[in-house]
GROMACS .gro file of C-alpha atoms in nm:
model
  325
    1MET     CA    1  11.097  11.053  10.666
    2ASP     CA    2  11.287  10.779  10.848
    3ALA     CA    3  11.358  10.436  10.701
    4LEU     CA    4  11.088  10.256  10.899
    5ALA     CA    5  10.824  10.511  10.798
    6SER     CA    6  10.926  10.477  10.433
    7LEU     CA    7  10.918  10.100  10.439
    8LEU     CA    8  10.584  10.091  10.616
    9ASP     CA    9  10.443  10.313  10.343
   10GLY     CA   10  10.448  10.003  10.125
   11PRO     CA   11  10.216   9.777  10.327
   12ARG     CA   12   9.981  10.060  10.427
   13ALA     CA   13   9.634   9.915  10.472
   14ARG     CA   14   9.387  10.003  10.198
   15GLY     CA   15   9.069   9.803  10.240
   16ALA     CA   16   9.252   9.553  10.460
   17PHE     CA   17   9.059   9.245  10.564
   18LEU     CA   18   8.982   9.261  10.936
   19LEU     CA   19   8.791   8.992  11.120
   20ARG     CA   20   8.700   8.893  11.474
   21SER     CA   21   8.694   8.513  11.504
   22VAL     CA   22   8.512   8.331  11.786
   23LEU     CA   23   8.615   7.964  11.789
   24THR     CA   24   8.523   7.665  12.004
   25THR     CA   25   8.785   7.414  12.119
   26PRO     CA   26   8.906   7.212  11.937
   27TRP     CA   27   8.964   7.454  11.650
   28SER     CA   28   9.218   7.484  11.369
   29LEU     CA   29   9.237   7.723  11.074
   30ARG     CA   30   9.455   7.654  10.773
   31ILE     CA   31   9.561   7.994  10.633
   32ALA     CA   32   9.629   7.965  10.260
   33ASP     CA   33   9.528   8.315  10.147
   34ARG     CA   34   9.874   8.408  10.007
   35ALA     CA   35   9.864   8.741  10.192
   36PRO     CA   36  10.205   8.907  10.237
   37LEU     CA   37  10.146   9.012  10.598
   38THR     CA   38   9.891   8.931  10.867
   39LEU     CA   39   9.864   9.070  11.219
   40MET     CA   40   9.680   8.866  11.483
   41TYR     CA   41   9.574   8.972  11.832
   42MET     CA   42   9.491   8.683  12.067
   43VAL     CA   43   9.211   8.828  12.280
   44SER     CA   44   9.127   8.521  12.491
   45ASN     CA   45   9.209   8.157  12.562
   46GLY     CA   46   9.528   8.137  12.356
   47GLY     CA   47   9.640   7.926  12.063
   48TRP     CA   48   9.934   7.838  11.840
   49VAL     CA   49  10.073   7.952  11.507
   50VAL     CA   50  10.211   7.652  11.320
   51PRO     CA   51  10.425   7.741  11.015
   52ASP     CA   52  10.487   7.466  10.762
   53GLY     CA   53  10.822   7.302  10.833
   54ALA     CA   54  10.896   7.511  11.143
   55PRO     CA   55  10.829   7.475  11.517
   56PRO     CA   56  10.488   7.595  11.645
   57VAL     CA   57  10.476   7.931  11.822
   58ARG     CA   58  10.258   7.985  12.129
   59LEU     CA   59  10.003   8.268  12.142
   60ARG     CA   60   9.881   8.359  12.491
   61PRO     CA   61   9.596   8.600  12.564
   62GLY     CA   62   9.718   8.953  12.498
   63ASP     CA   63   9.995   8.844  12.259
   64ILE     CA   64  10.022   8.986  11.908
   65ALA     CA   65  10.165   8.789  11.617
   66VAL     CA   66  10.287   8.922  11.283
   67VAL     CA   67  10.301   8.645  11.022
   68ARG     CA   68  10.491   8.691  10.697
   69GLY     CA   69  10.339   8.530  10.387
   70PRO     CA   70  10.267   8.412  10.132
   71ALA     CA   71  10.355   8.061  10.258
   72PRO     CA   72  10.058   7.882  10.421
   73TYR     CA   73  10.041   7.815  10.794
   74THR     CA   74   9.796   7.696  11.057
   75VAL     CA   75   9.645   7.870  11.361
   76ALA     CA   76   9.497   7.631  11.615
   77ASP     CA   77   9.410   7.566  11.978
   78ASP     CA   78   9.678   7.294  11.977
   79PRO     CA   79   9.950   7.214  11.722
   80ALA     CA   80   9.813   6.860  11.692
   81THR     CA   81   9.458   6.967  11.597
   82GLU     CA   82   9.387   6.892  11.233
   83PRO     CA   83   9.263   7.187  11.024
   84ARG     CA   84   8.885   7.212  11.010
   85ILE     CA   85   8.860   7.536  10.814
   86VAL     CA   86   9.073   7.662  10.526
   87ILE     CA   87   9.107   8.034  10.448
   88GLN     CA   88   9.154   8.063  10.074
   89PRO     CA   89   9.268   8.359   9.857
   90GLY     CA   90   9.010   8.636   9.866
   91GLN     CA   91   8.938   8.542  10.231
   92VAL     CA   92   8.696   8.268  10.130
   93SER     CA   93   8.652   8.008  10.405
   94THR     CA   94   8.594   7.645  10.318
   95THR     CA   95   8.611   7.301  10.468
   96PRO     CA   96   8.930   7.105  10.390
   97GLN     CA   97   8.718   6.938  10.117
   98GLY     CA   98   8.640   7.275   9.954
   99GLU     CA   99   8.281   7.339  10.071
  100GLU     CA  100   8.218   7.709  10.139
  101LEU     CA  101   8.146   7.810  10.502
  102CYS     CA  102   8.125   8.190  10.498
  103GLU     CA  103   7.748   8.232  10.536
  104GLU     CA  104   7.686   7.969  10.803
  105MET     CA  105   7.971   8.101  11.021
  106ASP     CA  106   7.863   8.466  11.009
  107LEU     CA  107   7.813   8.605  11.362
  108GLY     CA  108   7.753   8.971  11.282
  109VAL     CA  109   7.961   9.277  11.201
  110ARG     CA  110   8.312   9.156  11.104
  111THR     CA  111   8.261   8.861  11.337
  112TRP     CA  112   8.281   8.498  11.236
  113GLY     CA  113   8.291   8.167  11.417
  114ASP     CA  114   8.176   7.813  11.466
  115ARG     CA  115   7.917   7.847  11.742
  116THR     CA  116   7.599   7.656  11.669
  117ASP     CA  117   7.407   7.703  11.995
  118GLY     CA  118   7.280   8.055  11.929
  119GLU     CA  119   7.541   8.217  12.151
  120GLU     CA  120   7.824   8.416  11.996
  121GLU     CA  121   8.074   8.364  12.275
  122GLN     CA  122   8.122   8.128  12.569
  123PRO     CA  123   8.395   8.114  12.838
  124ASP     CA  124   8.570   7.838  12.645
  125SER     CA  125   8.572   8.038  12.319
  126ALA     CA  126   8.899   8.156  12.172
  127VAL     CA  127   8.867   8.510  12.037
  128LEU     CA  128   9.116   8.619  11.774
  129ILE     CA  129   9.130   8.948  11.583
  130SER     CA  130   9.317   8.935  11.255
  131GLY     CA  131   9.411   9.205  11.007
  132THR     CA  132   9.538   9.097  10.666
  133TYR     CA  133   9.738   9.321  10.436
  134GLN     CA  134   9.648   9.223  10.082
  135MET     CA  135   9.892   9.443   9.890
  136HIS     CA  136  10.209   9.298   9.744
  137GLY     CA  137  10.467   9.575   9.735
  138GLU     CA  138  10.834   9.601   9.661
  139ILE     CA  139  10.902   9.869   9.923
  140SER     CA  140  10.770   9.640  10.192
  141GLY     CA  141  11.003   9.365  10.071
  142ARG     CA  142  11.299   9.509  10.261
  143LEU     CA  143  11.083   9.524  10.573
  144LEU     CA  144  10.934   9.178  10.533
  145THR     CA  145  11.270   9.010  10.480
  146ALA     CA  146  11.388   9.163  10.810
  147LEU     CA  147  11.112   8.980  10.997
  148PRO     CA  148  11.096   8.616  11.102
  149GLN     CA  149  10.817   8.414  10.947
  150VAL     CA  150  10.629   8.442  11.276
  151LEU     CA  151  10.694   8.730  11.515
  152VAL     CA  152  10.521   8.724  11.852
  153LEU     CA  153  10.518   9.026  12.080
  154PRO     CA  154  10.411   8.910  12.428
  155GLY     CA  155  10.130   9.108  12.581
  156ASP     CA  156  10.333   9.174  12.896
  157ALA     CA  157  10.632   9.306  12.697
  158TRP     CA  158  10.474   9.639  12.606
  159SER     CA  159  10.184   9.869  12.685
  160SER     CA  160   9.952  10.022  12.426
  161PRO     CA  161   9.585  10.122  12.411
  162LEU     CA  162   9.565  10.018  12.044
  163PRO     CA  163   9.467   9.648  12.084
  164ALA     CA  164   9.172   9.736  12.309
  165LEU     CA  165   9.069  10.016  12.072
  166LEU     CA  166   9.077   9.776  11.777
  167CYS     CA  167   8.857   9.533  11.975
  168ASP     CA  168   8.602   9.809  12.026
  169GLU     CA  169   8.608   9.944  11.672
  170ILE     CA  170   8.604   9.619  11.475
  171VAL     CA  171   8.241   9.546  11.566
  172ARG     CA  172   8.114   9.896  11.488
  173ASP     CA  173   7.910   9.951  11.173
  174GLN     CA  174   7.933  10.322  11.099
  175PRO     CA  175   8.009  10.538  10.795
  176GLY     CA  176   8.381  10.546  10.718
  177GLN     CA  177   8.452  10.255  10.951
  178GLU     CA  178   8.674  10.072  10.699
  179VAL     CA  179   8.909  10.370  10.686
  180VAL     CA  180   8.913  10.391  11.067
  181LEU     CA  181   9.006  10.022  11.088
  182ASP     CA  182   9.273  10.053  10.818
  183ARG     CA  183   9.442  10.333  11.009
  184LEU     CA  184   9.414  10.147  11.340
  185LEU     CA  185   9.572   9.841  11.182
  186ASP     CA  186   9.857  10.054  11.046
  187LEU     CA  187   9.915  10.215  11.385
  188LEU     CA  188   9.912   9.880  11.560
  189LEU     CA  189  10.159   9.731  11.311
  190ILE     CA  190  10.397  10.026  11.351
  191ALA     CA  191  10.374  10.009  11.731
  192VAL     CA  192  10.434   9.633  11.734
  193LEU     CA  193  10.735   9.657  11.502
  194ARG     CA  194  10.890   9.941  11.701
  195ALA     CA  195  10.848   9.742  12.021
  196TRP     CA  196  10.986   9.430  11.853
  197PHE     CA  197  11.291   9.599  11.702
  198SER     CA  198  11.372   9.764  12.036
  199ARG     CA  199  11.421   9.422  12.198
  200PRO     CA  200  11.792   9.328  12.196
  201GLU     CA  201  11.727   8.959  12.133
  202THR     CA  202  11.539   9.015  11.805
  203GLY     CA  203  11.841   9.084  11.583
  204THR     CA  204  11.752   9.437  11.472
  205PRO     CA  205  11.810   9.484  11.095
  206ALA     CA  206  12.106   9.701  11.000
  207TRP     CA  207  11.899   9.971  10.827
  208TYR     CA  208  11.686  10.013  11.141
  209ALA     CA  209  11.975  10.024  11.387
  210ALA     CA  210  12.160  10.270  11.163
  211GLN     CA  211  11.886  10.531  11.208
  212SER     CA  212  12.016  10.608  11.557
  213ASP     CA  213  12.364  10.687  11.427
  214PRO     CA  214  12.430  11.066  11.426
  215VAL     CA  215  12.578  11.052  11.074
  216VAL     CA  216  12.411  10.762  10.892
  217GLY     CA  217  12.066  10.828  11.039
  218PRO     CA  218  12.035  11.176  10.884
  219ALA     CA  219  12.179  11.047  10.556
  220LEU     CA  220  11.916  10.773  10.540
  221GLY     CA  221  11.648  11.029  10.616
  222LEU     CA  222  11.764  11.248  10.328
  223LEU     CA  223  11.761  10.958  10.081
  224HIS     CA  224  11.416  10.843  10.186
  225GLU     CA  225  11.270  11.193  10.191
  226GLY     CA  226  11.401  11.291   9.848
  227PRO     CA  227  11.471  10.989   9.627
  228ALA     CA  228  11.433  11.197   9.311
  229HIS     CA  229  11.707  11.441   9.413
  230PRO     CA  230  12.037  11.394   9.220
  231TRP     CA  231  12.228  11.283   9.528
  232THR     CA  232  12.603  11.236   9.537
  233VAL     CA  233  12.814  11.109   9.822
  234ALA     CA  234  12.976  11.452   9.838
  235GLU     CA  235  12.643  11.629   9.891
  236LEU     CA  236  12.525  11.374  10.146
  237ALA     CA  237  12.853  11.414  10.332
  238ALA     CA  238  12.824  11.793  10.330
  239ARG     CA  239  12.465  11.775  10.455
  240THR     CA  240  12.565  11.544  10.740
  241GLY     CA  241  12.882  11.732  10.833
  242VAL     CA  242  13.148  11.470  10.758
  243SER     CA  243  13.392  11.390  10.479
  244ARG     CA  244  13.300  11.175  10.180
  245ALA     CA  245  13.531  10.900  10.298
  246ALA     CA  246  13.392  10.905  10.651
  247LEU     CA  247  13.032  10.889  10.531
  248GLY     CA  248  13.098  10.612  10.280
  249ARG     CA  249  13.288  10.403  10.532
  250ARG     CA  250  13.037  10.446  10.816
  251PHE     CA  251  12.730  10.403  10.593
  252THR     CA  252  12.866  10.080  10.445
  253GLU     CA  253  12.965   9.951  10.787
  254LEU     CA  254  12.625  10.011  10.947
  255VAL     CA  255  12.383   9.958  10.657
  256GLY     CA  256  12.574   9.688  10.471
  257GLU     CA  257  12.610   9.868  10.136
  258PRO     CA  258  12.740  10.204  10.008
  259PRO     CA  259  12.510  10.509  10.001
  260MET     CA  260  12.461  10.516   9.623
  261SER     CA  261  12.390  10.143   9.610
  262TYR     CA  262  12.130  10.186   9.883
  263LEU     CA  263  11.977  10.478   9.692
  264THR     CA  264  11.953  10.274   9.373
  265GLY     CA  265  11.774   9.995   9.555
  266TRP     CA  266  11.536  10.242   9.720
  267ARG     CA  267  11.458  10.415   9.389
  268LEU     CA  268  11.390  10.087   9.210
  269ALA     CA  269  11.173   9.964   9.497
  270LEU     CA  270  10.969  10.283   9.473
  271ALA     CA  271  10.950  10.241   9.096
  272ALA     CA  272  10.830   9.882   9.132
  273ASP     CA  273  10.548   9.990   9.362
  274LEU     CA  274  10.449  10.276   9.134
  275LEU     CA  275  10.446  10.045   8.832
  276ARG     CA  276  10.165   9.852   8.998
  277GLU     CA  277   9.943  10.157   8.958
  278PRO     CA  278   9.759  10.108   8.625
  279ASP     CA  279   9.752  10.478   8.534
  280ALA     CA  280  10.120  10.552   8.601
  281THR     CA  281  10.332  10.585   8.288
  282ILE     CA  282  10.693  10.471   8.287
  283ALA     CA  283  10.799  10.830   8.216
  284ALA     CA  284  10.609  10.959   8.520
  285VAL     CA  285  10.754  10.684   8.739
  286ALA     CA  286  11.105  10.767   8.618
  287ARG     CA  287  11.063  11.133   8.716
  288LYS     CA  288  10.928  11.047   9.062
  289VAL     CA  289  11.221  10.823   9.151
  290GLY     CA  290  11.507  11.031   9.013
  291TYR     CA  291  11.574  10.900   8.662
  292GLY     CA  292  11.601  11.149   8.379
  293SER     CA  293  11.418  10.942   8.120
  294PRO     CA  294  11.215  10.624   8.080
  295PHE     CA  295  11.518  10.473   7.906
  296ALA     CA  296  11.742  10.538   8.209
  297LEU     CA  297  11.488  10.381   8.444
  298SER     CA  298  11.439  10.083   8.213
  299ALA     CA  299  11.813  10.022   8.188
  300ALA     CA  300  11.861  10.034   8.566
  301PHE     CA  301  11.551   9.829   8.634
  302LYS     CA  302  11.650   9.555   8.390
  303ARG     CA  303  12.011   9.551   8.513
  304VAL     CA  304  11.907   9.500   8.875
  305ARG     CA  305  11.585   9.300   8.838
  306GLY     CA  306  11.640   9.118   8.512
  307VAL     CA  307  11.316   9.237   8.349
  308SER     CA  308  11.198   9.563   8.195
  309PRO     CA  309  10.950   9.786   8.380
  310GLN     CA  310  10.679   9.682   8.132
  311GLN     CA  311  10.749   9.312   8.187
  312TYR     CA  312  10.743   9.369   8.562
  313ARG     CA  313  10.411   9.551   8.541
  314GLU     CA  314  10.255   9.268   8.340
  315ALA     CA  315  10.382   9.005   8.584
  316ALA     CA  316  10.255   9.206   8.883
  317GLY     CA  317   9.911   9.228   8.721
  318ARG     CA  318   9.901   8.851   8.676
  319GLU     CA  319  10.011   8.802   9.037
  320ALA     CA  320   9.740   9.033   9.170
  321ALA     CA  321   9.476   8.858   8.961
  322ALA     CA  322   9.588   8.516   9.086
  323ALA     CA  323   9.584   8.632   9.450
  324ALA     CA  324   9.230   8.765   9.413
  325SER     CA  325   9.097   8.450   9.247
   0.00000   0.00000   0.00000
């Protein structure tokens, strides 16, 4: 498993919130749902993403934006348009004064908008498809911090059948459709990030660029594929066909930290995600991520993160409850 695949395993869609919005100019949505990651496909008429305290970013028809949360932001036909709708945690839509709007804006299967004339869509309507990842995961943290707050992949910068397929599937109401949409959203996110990272002007993160190195790439793959294995630099070096010194030097140069430090961070990120599962014991988590005992995991976890696994689990539960409320 390569580094990107491992990191994307964190934000994998499970019951993701997908919606097709049909909006009449002037329109403006204040997004305050605290979601960690949202993907938006601008189907028609264009708009702007306006992060708080940052310059607005243009969205033309065919463009795809990936917005990193949980900070609020605005999506509008024009940066100057005042928000008329607020998307709250739990994907509840309200007026800026707090009055709920969900029922009156319902336009059918996963479709929502502000048309009041009996027609779902007019030539002046902006159509926006959004997919919101609602999971907060530690593995995805390394990925999310590598992204700008707003990433826009221009529609003319790549070619993929996935956006059109998502447009077709989002309005279907068939058995198993939520799973189909989750997987489509995952595929689209992976395709967009690969296309984004391949662009020289985007500042590719070190861990992603290092995958193409003939020595460090295989070493990263080994660590991600088998985090529970008792790795040493010597074994990694032997498996990649270089000396210990050569591997350590090249790994640190390209990734930004030594192999064993990277492995520790990866193991603890995995542990943090697993600790969010209510049925996972600390002992079971320790075994899955390469620690010989719950005590060893707890010591490493507290040393790096400042809290015990149990304290982390309790805090994560409170965070999830707050995000859902």
